[in-house]
Structures are given as C-alpha cells and as structure tokens.
One Martini backbone bead per residue (centre of mass of N, CA, C, O) as a GRO file, in nm:
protein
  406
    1UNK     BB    1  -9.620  -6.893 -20.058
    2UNK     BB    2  -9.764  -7.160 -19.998
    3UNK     BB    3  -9.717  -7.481 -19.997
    4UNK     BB    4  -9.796  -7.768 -20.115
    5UNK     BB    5  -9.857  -8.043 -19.899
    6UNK     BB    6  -9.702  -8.257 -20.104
    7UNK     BB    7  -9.445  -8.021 -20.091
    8UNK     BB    8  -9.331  -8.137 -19.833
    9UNK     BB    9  -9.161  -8.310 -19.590
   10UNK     BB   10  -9.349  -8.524 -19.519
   11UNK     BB   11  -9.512  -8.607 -19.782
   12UNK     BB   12  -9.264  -8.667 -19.943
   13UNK     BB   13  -9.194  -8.947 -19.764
   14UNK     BB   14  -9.444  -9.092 -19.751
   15UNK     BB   15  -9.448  -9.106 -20.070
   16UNK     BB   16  -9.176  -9.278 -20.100
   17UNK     BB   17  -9.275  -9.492 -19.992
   18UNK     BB   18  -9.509  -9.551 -20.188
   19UNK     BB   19  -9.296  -9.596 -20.438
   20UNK     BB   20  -9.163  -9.844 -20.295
   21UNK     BB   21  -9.395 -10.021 -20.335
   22UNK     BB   22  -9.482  -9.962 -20.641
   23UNK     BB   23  -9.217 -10.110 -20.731
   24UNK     BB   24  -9.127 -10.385 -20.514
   25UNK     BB   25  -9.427 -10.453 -20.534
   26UNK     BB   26  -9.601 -10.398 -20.783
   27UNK     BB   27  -9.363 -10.476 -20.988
   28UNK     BB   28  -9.142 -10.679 -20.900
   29UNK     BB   29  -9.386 -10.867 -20.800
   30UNK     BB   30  -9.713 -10.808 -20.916
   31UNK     BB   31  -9.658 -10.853 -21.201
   32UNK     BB   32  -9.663 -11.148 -21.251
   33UNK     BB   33  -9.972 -11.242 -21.184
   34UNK     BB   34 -10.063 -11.131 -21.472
   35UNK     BB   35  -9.852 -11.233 -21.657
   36UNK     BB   36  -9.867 -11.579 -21.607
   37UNK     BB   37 -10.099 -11.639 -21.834
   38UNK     BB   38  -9.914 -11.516 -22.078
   39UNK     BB   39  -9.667 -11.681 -22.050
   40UNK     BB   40  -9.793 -11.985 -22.070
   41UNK     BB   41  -9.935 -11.922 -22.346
   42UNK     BB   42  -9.612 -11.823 -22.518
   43UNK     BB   43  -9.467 -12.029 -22.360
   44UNK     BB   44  -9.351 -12.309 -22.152
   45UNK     BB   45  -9.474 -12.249 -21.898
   46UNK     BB   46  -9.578 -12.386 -21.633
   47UNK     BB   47  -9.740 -12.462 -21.331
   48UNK     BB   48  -9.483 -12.574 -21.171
   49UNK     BB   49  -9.287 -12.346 -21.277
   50UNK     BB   50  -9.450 -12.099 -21.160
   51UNK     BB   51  -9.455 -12.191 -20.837
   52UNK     BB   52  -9.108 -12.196 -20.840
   53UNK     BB   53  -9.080 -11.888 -20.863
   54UNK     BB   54  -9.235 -11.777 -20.649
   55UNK     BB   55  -9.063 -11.923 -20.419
   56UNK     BB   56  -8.843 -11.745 -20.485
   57UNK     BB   57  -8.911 -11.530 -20.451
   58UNK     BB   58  -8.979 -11.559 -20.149
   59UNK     BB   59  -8.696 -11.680 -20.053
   60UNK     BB   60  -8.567 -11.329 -20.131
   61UNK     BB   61  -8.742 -11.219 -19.873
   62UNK     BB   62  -8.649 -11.384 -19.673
   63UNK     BB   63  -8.325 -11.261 -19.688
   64UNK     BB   64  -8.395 -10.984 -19.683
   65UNK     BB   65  -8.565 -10.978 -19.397
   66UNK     BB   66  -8.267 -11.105 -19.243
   67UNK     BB   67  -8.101 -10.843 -19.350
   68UNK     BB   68  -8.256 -10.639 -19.197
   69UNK     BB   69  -8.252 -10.729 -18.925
   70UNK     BB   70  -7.929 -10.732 -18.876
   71UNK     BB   71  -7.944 -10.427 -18.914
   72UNK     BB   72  -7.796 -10.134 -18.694
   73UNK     BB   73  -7.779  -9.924 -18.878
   74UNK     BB   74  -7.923  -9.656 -19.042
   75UNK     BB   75  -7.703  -9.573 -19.266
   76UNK     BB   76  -7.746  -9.887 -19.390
   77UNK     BB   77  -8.023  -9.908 -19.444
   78UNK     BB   78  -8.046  -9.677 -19.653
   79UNK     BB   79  -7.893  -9.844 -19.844
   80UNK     BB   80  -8.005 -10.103 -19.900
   81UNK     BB   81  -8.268  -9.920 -19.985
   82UNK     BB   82  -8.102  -9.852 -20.271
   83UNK     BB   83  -8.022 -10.108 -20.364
   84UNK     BB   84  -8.376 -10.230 -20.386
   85UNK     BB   85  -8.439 -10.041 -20.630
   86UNK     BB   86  -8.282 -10.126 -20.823
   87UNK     BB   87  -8.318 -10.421 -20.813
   88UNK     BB   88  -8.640 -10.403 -20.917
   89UNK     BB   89  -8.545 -10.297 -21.200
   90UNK     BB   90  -8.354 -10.513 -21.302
   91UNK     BB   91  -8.563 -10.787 -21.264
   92UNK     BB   92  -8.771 -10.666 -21.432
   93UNK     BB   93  -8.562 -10.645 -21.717
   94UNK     BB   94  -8.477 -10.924 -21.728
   95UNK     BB   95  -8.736 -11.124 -21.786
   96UNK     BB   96  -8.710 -10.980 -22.133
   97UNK     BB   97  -8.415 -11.153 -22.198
   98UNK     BB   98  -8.558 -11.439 -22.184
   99UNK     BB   99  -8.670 -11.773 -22.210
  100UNK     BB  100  -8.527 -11.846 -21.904
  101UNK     BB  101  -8.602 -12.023 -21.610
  102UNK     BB  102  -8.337 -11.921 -21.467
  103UNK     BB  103  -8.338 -11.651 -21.510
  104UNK     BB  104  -8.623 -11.579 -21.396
  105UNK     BB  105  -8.502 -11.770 -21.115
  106UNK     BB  106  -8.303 -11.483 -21.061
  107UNK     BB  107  -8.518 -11.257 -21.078
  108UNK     BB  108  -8.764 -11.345 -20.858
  109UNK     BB  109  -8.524 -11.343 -20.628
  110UNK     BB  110  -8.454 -11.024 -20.675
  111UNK     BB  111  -8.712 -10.945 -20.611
  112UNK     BB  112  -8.766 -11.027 -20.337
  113UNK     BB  113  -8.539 -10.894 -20.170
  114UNK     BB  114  -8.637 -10.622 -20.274
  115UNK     BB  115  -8.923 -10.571 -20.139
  116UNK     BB  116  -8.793 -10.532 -19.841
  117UNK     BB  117  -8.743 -10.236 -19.877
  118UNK     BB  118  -9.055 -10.180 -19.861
  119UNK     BB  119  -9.137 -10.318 -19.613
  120UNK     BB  120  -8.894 -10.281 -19.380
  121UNK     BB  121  -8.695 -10.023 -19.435
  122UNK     BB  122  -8.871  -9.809 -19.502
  123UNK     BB  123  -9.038  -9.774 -19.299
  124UNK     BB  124  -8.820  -9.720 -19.055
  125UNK     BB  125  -8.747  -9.480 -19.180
  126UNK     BB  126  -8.948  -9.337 -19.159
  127UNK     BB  127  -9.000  -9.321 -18.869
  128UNK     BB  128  -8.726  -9.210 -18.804
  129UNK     BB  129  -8.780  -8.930 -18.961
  130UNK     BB  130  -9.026  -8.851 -18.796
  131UNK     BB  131  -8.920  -8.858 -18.491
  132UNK     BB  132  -8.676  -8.656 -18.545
  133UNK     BB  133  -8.916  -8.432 -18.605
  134UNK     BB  134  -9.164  -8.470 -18.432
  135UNK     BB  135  -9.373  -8.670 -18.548
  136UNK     BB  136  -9.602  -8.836 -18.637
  137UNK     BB  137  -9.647  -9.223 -18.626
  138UNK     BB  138  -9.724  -9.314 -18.989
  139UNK     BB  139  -9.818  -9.604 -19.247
  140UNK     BB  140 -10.065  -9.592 -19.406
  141UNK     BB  141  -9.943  -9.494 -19.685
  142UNK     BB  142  -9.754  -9.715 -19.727
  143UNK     BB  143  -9.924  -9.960 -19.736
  144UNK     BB  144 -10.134  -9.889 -19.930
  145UNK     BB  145  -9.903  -9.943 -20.170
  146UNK     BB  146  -9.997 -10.275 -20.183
  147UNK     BB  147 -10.264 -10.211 -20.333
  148UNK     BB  148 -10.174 -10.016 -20.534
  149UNK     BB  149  -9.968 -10.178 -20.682
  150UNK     BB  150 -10.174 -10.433 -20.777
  151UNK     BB  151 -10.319 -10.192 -20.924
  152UNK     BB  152 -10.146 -10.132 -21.126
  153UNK     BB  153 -10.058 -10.385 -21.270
  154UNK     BB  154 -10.379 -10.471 -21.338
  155UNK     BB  155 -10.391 -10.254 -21.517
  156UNK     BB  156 -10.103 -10.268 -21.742
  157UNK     BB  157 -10.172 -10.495 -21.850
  158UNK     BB  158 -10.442 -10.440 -21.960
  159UNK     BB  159 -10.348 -10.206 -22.133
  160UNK     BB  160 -10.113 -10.418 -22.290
  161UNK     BB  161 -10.332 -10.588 -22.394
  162UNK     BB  162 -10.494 -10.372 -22.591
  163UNK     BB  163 -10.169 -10.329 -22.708
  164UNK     BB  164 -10.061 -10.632 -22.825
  165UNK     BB  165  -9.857 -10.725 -22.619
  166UNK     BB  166  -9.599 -10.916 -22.527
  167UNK     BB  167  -9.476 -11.021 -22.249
  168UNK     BB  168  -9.182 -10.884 -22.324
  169UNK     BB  169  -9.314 -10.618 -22.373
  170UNK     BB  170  -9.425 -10.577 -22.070
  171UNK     BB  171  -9.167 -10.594 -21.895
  172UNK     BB  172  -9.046 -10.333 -22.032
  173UNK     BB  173  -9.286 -10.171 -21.907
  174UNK     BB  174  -9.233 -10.190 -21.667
  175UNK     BB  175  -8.906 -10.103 -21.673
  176UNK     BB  176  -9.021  -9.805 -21.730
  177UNK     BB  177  -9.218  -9.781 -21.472
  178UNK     BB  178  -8.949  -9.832 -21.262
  179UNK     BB  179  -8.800  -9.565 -21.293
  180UNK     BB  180  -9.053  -9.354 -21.265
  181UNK     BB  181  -9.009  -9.464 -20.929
  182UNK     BB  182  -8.760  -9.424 -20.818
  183UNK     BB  183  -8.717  -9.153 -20.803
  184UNK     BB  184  -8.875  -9.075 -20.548
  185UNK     BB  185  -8.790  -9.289 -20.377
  186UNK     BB  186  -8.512  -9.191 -20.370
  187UNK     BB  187  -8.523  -8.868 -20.302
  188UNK     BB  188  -8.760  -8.814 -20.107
  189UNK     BB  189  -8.566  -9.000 -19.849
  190UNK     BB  190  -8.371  -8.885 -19.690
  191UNK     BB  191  -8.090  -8.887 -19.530
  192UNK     BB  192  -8.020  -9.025 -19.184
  193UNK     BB  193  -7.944  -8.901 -18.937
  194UNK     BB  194  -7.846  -8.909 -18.661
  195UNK     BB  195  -7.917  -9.060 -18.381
  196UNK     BB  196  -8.127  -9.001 -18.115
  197UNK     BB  197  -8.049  -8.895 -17.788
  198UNK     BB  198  -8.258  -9.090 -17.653
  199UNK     BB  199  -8.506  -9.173 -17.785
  200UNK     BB  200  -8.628  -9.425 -17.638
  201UNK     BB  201  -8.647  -9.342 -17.313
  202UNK     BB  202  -9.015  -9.311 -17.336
  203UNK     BB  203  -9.009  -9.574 -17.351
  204UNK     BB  204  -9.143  -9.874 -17.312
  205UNK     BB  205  -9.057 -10.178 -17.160
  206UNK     BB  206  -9.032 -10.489 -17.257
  207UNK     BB  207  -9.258 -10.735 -17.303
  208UNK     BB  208  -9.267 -11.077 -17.317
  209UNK     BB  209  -9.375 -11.350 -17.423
  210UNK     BB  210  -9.447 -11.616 -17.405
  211UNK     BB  211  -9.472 -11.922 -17.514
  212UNK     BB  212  -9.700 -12.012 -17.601
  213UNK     BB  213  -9.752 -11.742 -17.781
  214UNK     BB  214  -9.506 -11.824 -17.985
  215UNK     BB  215  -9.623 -12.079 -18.071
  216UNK     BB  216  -9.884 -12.047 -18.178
  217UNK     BB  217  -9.816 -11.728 -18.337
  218UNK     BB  218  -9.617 -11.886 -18.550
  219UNK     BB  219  -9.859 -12.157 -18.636
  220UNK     BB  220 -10.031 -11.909 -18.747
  221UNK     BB  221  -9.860 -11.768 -18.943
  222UNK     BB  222  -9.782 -11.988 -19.117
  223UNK     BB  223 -10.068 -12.026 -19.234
  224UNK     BB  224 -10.144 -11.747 -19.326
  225UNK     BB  225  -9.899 -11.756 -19.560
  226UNK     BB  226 -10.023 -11.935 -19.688
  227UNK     BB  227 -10.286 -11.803 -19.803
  228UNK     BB  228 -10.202 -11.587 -19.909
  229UNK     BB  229  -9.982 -11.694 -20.172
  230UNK     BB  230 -10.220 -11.836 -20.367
  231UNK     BB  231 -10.391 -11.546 -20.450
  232UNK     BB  232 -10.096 -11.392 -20.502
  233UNK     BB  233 -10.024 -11.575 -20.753
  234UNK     BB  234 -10.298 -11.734 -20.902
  235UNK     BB  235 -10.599 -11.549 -20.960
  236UNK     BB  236 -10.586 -11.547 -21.196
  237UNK     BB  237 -10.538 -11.792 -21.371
  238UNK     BB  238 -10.826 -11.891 -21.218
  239UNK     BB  239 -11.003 -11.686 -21.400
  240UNK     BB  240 -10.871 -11.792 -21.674
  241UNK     BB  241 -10.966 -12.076 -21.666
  242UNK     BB  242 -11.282 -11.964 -21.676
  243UNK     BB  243 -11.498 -11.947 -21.918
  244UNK     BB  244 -11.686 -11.691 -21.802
  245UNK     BB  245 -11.390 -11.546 -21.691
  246UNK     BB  246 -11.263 -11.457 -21.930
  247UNK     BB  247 -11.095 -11.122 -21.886
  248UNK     BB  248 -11.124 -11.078 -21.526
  249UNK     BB  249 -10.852 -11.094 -21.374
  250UNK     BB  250 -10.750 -10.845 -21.365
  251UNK     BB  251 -11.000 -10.715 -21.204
  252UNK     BB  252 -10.956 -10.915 -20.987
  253UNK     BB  253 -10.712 -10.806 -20.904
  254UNK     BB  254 -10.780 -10.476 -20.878
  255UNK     BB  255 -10.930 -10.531 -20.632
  256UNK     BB  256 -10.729 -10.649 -20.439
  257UNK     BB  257 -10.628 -10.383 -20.399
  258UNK     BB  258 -10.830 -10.165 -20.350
  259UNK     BB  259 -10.924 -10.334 -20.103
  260UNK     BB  260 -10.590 -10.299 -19.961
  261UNK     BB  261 -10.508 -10.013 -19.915
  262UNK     BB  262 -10.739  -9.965 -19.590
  263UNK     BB  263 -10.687 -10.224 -19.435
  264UNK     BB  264 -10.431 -10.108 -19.209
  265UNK     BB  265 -10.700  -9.861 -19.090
  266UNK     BB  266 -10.925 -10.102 -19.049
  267UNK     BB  267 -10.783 -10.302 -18.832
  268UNK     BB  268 -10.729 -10.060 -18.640
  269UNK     BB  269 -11.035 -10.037 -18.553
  270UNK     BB  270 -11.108 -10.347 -18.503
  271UNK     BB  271 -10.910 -10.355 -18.258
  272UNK     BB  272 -11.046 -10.119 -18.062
  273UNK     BB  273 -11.324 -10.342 -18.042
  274UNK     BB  274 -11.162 -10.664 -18.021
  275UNK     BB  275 -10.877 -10.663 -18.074
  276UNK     BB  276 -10.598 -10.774 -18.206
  277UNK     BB  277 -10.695 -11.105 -18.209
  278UNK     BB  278 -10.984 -11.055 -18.272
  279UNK     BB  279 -10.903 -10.949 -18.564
  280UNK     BB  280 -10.705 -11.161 -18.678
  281UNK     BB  281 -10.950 -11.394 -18.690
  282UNK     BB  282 -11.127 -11.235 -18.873
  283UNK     BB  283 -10.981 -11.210 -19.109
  284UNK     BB  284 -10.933 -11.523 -19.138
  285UNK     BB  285 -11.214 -11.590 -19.156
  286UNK     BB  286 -11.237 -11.407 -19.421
  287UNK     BB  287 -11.005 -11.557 -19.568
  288UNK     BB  288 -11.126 -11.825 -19.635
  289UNK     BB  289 -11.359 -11.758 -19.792
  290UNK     BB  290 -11.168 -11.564 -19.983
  291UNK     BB  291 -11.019 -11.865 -20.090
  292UNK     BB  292 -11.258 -12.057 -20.177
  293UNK     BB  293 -11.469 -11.956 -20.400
  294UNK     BB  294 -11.344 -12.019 -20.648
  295UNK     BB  295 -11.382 -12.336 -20.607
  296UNK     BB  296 -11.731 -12.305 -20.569
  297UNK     BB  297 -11.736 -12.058 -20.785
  298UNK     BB  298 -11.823 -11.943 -21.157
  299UNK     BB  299 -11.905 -11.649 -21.048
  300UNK     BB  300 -11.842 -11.332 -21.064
  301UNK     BB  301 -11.961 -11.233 -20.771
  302UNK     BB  302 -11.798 -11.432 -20.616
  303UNK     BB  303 -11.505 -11.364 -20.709
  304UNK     BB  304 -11.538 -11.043 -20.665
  305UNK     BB  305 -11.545 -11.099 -20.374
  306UNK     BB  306 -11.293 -11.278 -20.314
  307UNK     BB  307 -11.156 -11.007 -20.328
  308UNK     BB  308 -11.212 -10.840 -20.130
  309UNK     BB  309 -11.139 -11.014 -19.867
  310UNK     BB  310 -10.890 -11.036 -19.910
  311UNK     BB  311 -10.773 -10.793 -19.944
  312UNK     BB  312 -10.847 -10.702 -19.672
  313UNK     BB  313 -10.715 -10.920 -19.485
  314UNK     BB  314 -10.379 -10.966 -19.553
  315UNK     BB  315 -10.277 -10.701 -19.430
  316UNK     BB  316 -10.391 -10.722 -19.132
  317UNK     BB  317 -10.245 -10.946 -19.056
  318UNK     BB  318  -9.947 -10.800 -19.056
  319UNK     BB  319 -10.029 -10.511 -18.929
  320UNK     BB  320 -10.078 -10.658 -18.669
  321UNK     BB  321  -9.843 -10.818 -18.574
  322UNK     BB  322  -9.663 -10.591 -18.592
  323UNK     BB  323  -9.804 -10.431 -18.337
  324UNK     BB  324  -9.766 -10.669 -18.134
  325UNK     BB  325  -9.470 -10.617 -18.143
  326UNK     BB  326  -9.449 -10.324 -18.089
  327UNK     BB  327  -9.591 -10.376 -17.803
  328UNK     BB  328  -9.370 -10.579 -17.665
  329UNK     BB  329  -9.104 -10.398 -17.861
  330UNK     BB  330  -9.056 -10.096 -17.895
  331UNK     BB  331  -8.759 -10.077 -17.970
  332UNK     BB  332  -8.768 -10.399 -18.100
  333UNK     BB  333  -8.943 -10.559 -18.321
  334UNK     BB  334  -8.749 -10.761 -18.483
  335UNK     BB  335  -8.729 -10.985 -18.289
  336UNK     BB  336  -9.006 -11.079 -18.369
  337UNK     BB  337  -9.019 -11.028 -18.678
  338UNK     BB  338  -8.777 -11.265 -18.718
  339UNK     BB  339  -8.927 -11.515 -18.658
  340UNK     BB  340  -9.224 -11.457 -18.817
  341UNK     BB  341  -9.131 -11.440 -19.104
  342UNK     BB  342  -9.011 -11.720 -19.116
  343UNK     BB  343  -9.270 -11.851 -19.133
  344UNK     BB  344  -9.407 -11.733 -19.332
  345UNK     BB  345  -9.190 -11.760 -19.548
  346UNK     BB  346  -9.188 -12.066 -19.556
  347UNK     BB  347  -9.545 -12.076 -19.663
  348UNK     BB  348  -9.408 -11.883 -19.905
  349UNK     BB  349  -9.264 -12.145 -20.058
  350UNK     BB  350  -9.465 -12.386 -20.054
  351UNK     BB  351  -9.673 -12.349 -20.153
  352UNK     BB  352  -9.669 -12.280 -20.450
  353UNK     BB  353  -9.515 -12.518 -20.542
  354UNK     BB  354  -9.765 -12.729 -20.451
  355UNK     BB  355  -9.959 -12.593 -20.650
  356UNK     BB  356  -9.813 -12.630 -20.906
  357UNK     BB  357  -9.825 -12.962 -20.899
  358UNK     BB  358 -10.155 -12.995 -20.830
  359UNK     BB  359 -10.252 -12.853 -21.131
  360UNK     BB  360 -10.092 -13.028 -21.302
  361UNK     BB  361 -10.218 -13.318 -21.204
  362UNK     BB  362 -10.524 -13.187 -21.240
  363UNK     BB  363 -10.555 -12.874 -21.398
  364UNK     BB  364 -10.636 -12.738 -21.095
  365UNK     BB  365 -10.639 -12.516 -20.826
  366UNK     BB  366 -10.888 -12.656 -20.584
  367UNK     BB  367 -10.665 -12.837 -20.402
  368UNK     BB  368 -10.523 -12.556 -20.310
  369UNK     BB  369 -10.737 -12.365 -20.214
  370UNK     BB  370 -10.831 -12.561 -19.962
  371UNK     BB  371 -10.564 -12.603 -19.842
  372UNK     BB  372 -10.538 -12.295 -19.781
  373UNK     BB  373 -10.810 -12.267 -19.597
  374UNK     BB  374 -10.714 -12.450 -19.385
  375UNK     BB  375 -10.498 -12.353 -19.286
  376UNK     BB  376 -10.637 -12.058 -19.185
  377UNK     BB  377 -10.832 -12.177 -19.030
  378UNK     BB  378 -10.617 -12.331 -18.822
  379UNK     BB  379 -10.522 -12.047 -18.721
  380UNK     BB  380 -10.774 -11.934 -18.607
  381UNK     BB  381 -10.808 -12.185 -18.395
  382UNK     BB  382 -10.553 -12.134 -18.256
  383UNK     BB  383 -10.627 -11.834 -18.154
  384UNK     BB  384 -10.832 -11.906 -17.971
  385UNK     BB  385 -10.690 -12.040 -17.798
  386UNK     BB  386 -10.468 -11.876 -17.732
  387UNK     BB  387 -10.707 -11.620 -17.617
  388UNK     BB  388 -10.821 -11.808 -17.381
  389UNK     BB  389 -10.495 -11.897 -17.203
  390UNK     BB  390 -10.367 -11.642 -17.210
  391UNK     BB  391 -10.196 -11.347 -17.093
  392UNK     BB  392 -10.063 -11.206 -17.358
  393UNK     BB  393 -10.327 -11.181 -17.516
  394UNK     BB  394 -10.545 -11.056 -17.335
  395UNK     BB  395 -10.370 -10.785 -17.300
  396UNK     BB  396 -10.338 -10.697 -17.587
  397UNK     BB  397 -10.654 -10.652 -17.597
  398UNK     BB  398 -10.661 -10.473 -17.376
  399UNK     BB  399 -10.473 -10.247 -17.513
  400UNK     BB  400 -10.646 -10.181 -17.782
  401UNK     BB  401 -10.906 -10.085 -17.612
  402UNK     BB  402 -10.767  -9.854 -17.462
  403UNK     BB  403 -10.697  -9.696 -17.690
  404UNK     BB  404 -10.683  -9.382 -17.837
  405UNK     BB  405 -10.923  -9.245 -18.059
  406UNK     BB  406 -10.719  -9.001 -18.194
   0.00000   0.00000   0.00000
C-alpha cells in the first residue's frame, strides 16, 4: 500500500520546517504579541518596558543571523539549528519563572537567537535536502509557517484567555506547545549529507549589483524592518487599549498570520507580473495604509482591514529581497543578505524600544504608528528612485517578467 503523501519523506521536511516555524516563530517570538496587553495588566510592565524587551528580541535575531551567515559546513549548521529549537523551548519557559524585567530580557533575546534557525538555517537545510535528492526547490509551506504561527499565537492565547489563566500559566502553557512541536522540527529533518560534488556548477555566475543599488536597497530595507516591527510588537495592545475594540486584539492579530501564510507564494506572482521591485514598492505602499489604519479609526472594520494589508505584505518584503538576492548571487545569497539583515534588524531594535517610549510619554501609539508609516513610505519612495536610475534594479524587474510561470 502506498504511503499518504504527508508521510513521505518530502513532506516529513517540508513540514520539519513548518514546525520550525511554528515553534520560533510562532511560540518563541509572536507569543510576546498576544500577551504583552495581559502582562501590562496583571505585572508592573510598562510600555517603555515592552519596547525594550521587543528590542533585545530583534537585537538576539540580528546576532543569530550574522552566526548563521558565518557558517559555510552544512553539517555545523544542522547543529546550530537543533540547539535554537531547545533555545526556543528554553526561553519560552523561562518568561514563566518569575516577573523579573532582567529574567524576561535576557529570554527574549534568547528567543530572537532561536528565530533565526527558523528563518535562515531551517529554510537552507531544506534546500540543501531538496537539492541533494534532486527535488523541486520551494520553501512557500516553510515560510507560510510565519503567518500559521502568529495565527497559533493568537488562537492559544484566546484559548488561555477563556479559561481565565494569568500570564504565567500561559507562557507555561506555550512552553508544554513548544514541546510538542519540537519533536518533529526535529526528527523529521535528516542530517545532512556530504554536499554534493560540484552541486553548484550548474548554476550561473553572481552578477553583483552596483553601488546605487545597494545603497538605496540597504535605506529602503531599513525603512522596511522599522514599519514591520511596530505592528508586529504592539498591534494587540493598540487595539486593546480602544474602548470599542476591546476583546478584538487577539482575532486582529489572528488575522494577520492568516493574511501572512500565503503571502509569499502571493508576491511571487504579483513580481512575475511587475518585477521584483515593482512588487517590493507594491507591497511597501499597501503596508503604510495598513500601518497608519489604526491610528485614524477605530473602527472594527478599518483595525480589520489593516490586519489583513499588514499580514499581507510584511513578509512577501522579506521574501522579495531574498529572491533578488538570489538572483544576484545564486551561489551565495548571504553574501548580500548579510548585509541587508544588518539594515532590517538595526530598525527592529530602534523601532520598538522608541515607540515604548513614546508610547509611555503620549498614552497613545498613535505618533509610533505614523512615524513607522513614514519610514515605510519613505523607502517605498527610495525604491521608485531606485528603479527608475539604476540598471541593476531594472535588470531584476526584467528578468521576474521573464521567468518561466509553470
């Protein structure tokens, strides 16, 4: 008898990765989201407090991914990615051991660390594993695990919400979920193989981009990571603090992996239709609406509405930049997005911890969100320059219009 499709040994890794996913991202990073409004309310946690523990997140994301990108054996990074699946579980459990701002903030960034192995080691182990067997290379079920994550997040909150658990019986109860998803991110992704004799061969050499290009697309990127992080840190709590829209923050944050699951196999078609970076301005300009939403109604409809822009297209900016980076250096894609983290993670440590501050300082998140709009806008703007001057940039638009659409 044949086996069911899922229990094959593509789908074991594909979904290895989704679990991988849904651990450090869902569990170790976006559990913070749903639950810093309960944390707020029943600890002494402020917002300016919230901010900066957000920020020590991105700032052990940003150290997780320059250890990643350092790493050329792949059998060192298979380790590395089995040790940031404890640390996920590890730090998840930790938030639960007592209400101490040092304990939370020396958790959160041990939680951004683990991120990273979901982001950056996971997705290439599976590469390397499709490739080896001579399989299709696509990693849309793997990334799709960001938005299923934040989407698990803001269900299991809810879930603890109505059978009236204080915060740290919740981080306990993520921490008995962190378990078991461990278990098949880690079983189901074999240990590497030697690599293959000449795997790259086949591909074309790197193409490197100008200098223009790199320097607009490092200020567009940076822009970028500062609107992603302010909606991805505080979207619950601003939405839990309007008297109309109190009880909505978790199913508004629920939408927005939801909105995010699909997003970057959405973005993939929407560059085959307008280019790389036509898609990247596309996506950048729908997510400043869906940043700014919330501060100029609250209404269900309006907050609902910016969960889905929002969701939508905070990761298909990710997994353009990725693509064109691979575009560029098909061998070596870290080569450039080593760089390009570096901008992106500098503005998810500032964002956060400025918008806690004044947060704190107004009552409101209302000048955060507008100044993380701004930002966005702002390289929305870059990029158009960019794509108008640059032959690197139009390069890459032409070569997306041209890709094979089977």
């Amino acid at each position: 008898m044949a086996k069911p499709i899922l229990l094959s040994p593509r789908y074991r890794v594909l979904l290895a990765g989704l679990f991988s996913q849904l651990l450090c991202i869902g569990v170790a990073r976006f559990a913070y989201t749903p639950l810093l409004p309960l944390m707020q309310e029943q600890t002494w946690l402020s917002d300016a407090q919230g901010g900066w523990l957000a920020a020590l997140n991105y700032a052990g994301y940003m150290l997780g991914a320059l250890t990643a990108a350092s790493i050329s054996s792949i059998r060192l990074k298979d380790t590395l990615y089995r040790i940031t699946l404890v640390l996920a579980l590890v730090s998840t459990a930790g938030m639960a051991l007592a209400d101490s701002f040092w304990l939370w903030a020396s958790m959160r960034f041990v939680a951004g660390f683990s991120s990273s192995g979901a982001m950056l080691l996971a997705s290439g182990l599976i590469l390397h594993w499709l490739i080896s067997h001579r399989q299709r290379g696509e990693l849309g079920i793997h990334f799709a695990g960001v938005g299923l994550g934040m989407l698990l997040a803001a269900l299991a909150v809810e879930l603890m919400l109505r059978l009236s658990l204080d915060w740290q019986a919740q981080w306990w109860g993520f921490a008995a979920l962190a378990v078991a998803l461990l278990v098949p991110a880690w079983a189901w992704l074999p240990r590497p193989a030697k690599p293959l004799e000449g795997g790259g061969g086949g591909q074309r050499p790197a193409q490197p981009p100008s200098r223009t290009f790199m320097r607009l697309m490092l200020a567009a990127y940076f822009c970028a990571g500062y609107g992603y992080v302010i909606s991805a840190t505080f979207i619950v709590a601003i939405v839990e603090r309007e008297p109309l829209l109190a009880g909505a923050g978790n199913w508004t944050f629920a939408l927005v992996g939801l909105a995010a699951a699909p997003a970057v196999m959405l973005w993939d078609l929407i560059a085959r239709w307008i280019g790389y970076l036509g898609a990247l301005i596309a996506a950048m300009g729908l997510q400043v609406v869906g940043i700014v939403l919330p501060a100029v109604t609250d209404n269900l409809a309006g907050v609902l509405a910016s969960a889905v822009l929002y969701g939508s297209t905070f990761l298909g900016c990710v997994s353009l930049v990725l693509t064109m980076a691979g575009r560029l250096y098909p061998q070596s894609p870290a080569r450039m997005m080593g760089r390009m983290t570096l901008a992106y993670g500098a503005a998810q440590i500032i964002a956060p911890a400025l918008t806690g501050m004044l947060a704190e300082s107004t009552g409101h998140y209302d000048i955060g969100l507008w100044l993380a709009g701004g930002f966005v806008a702002l390289g929305a703007v870059l990029l158009v320059w960019l794509r108008g001057v640059d032959q690197t940039a139009q390069r890459l638009d032409a070569e997306a219009k041209a890709a094979p659409t089977g």
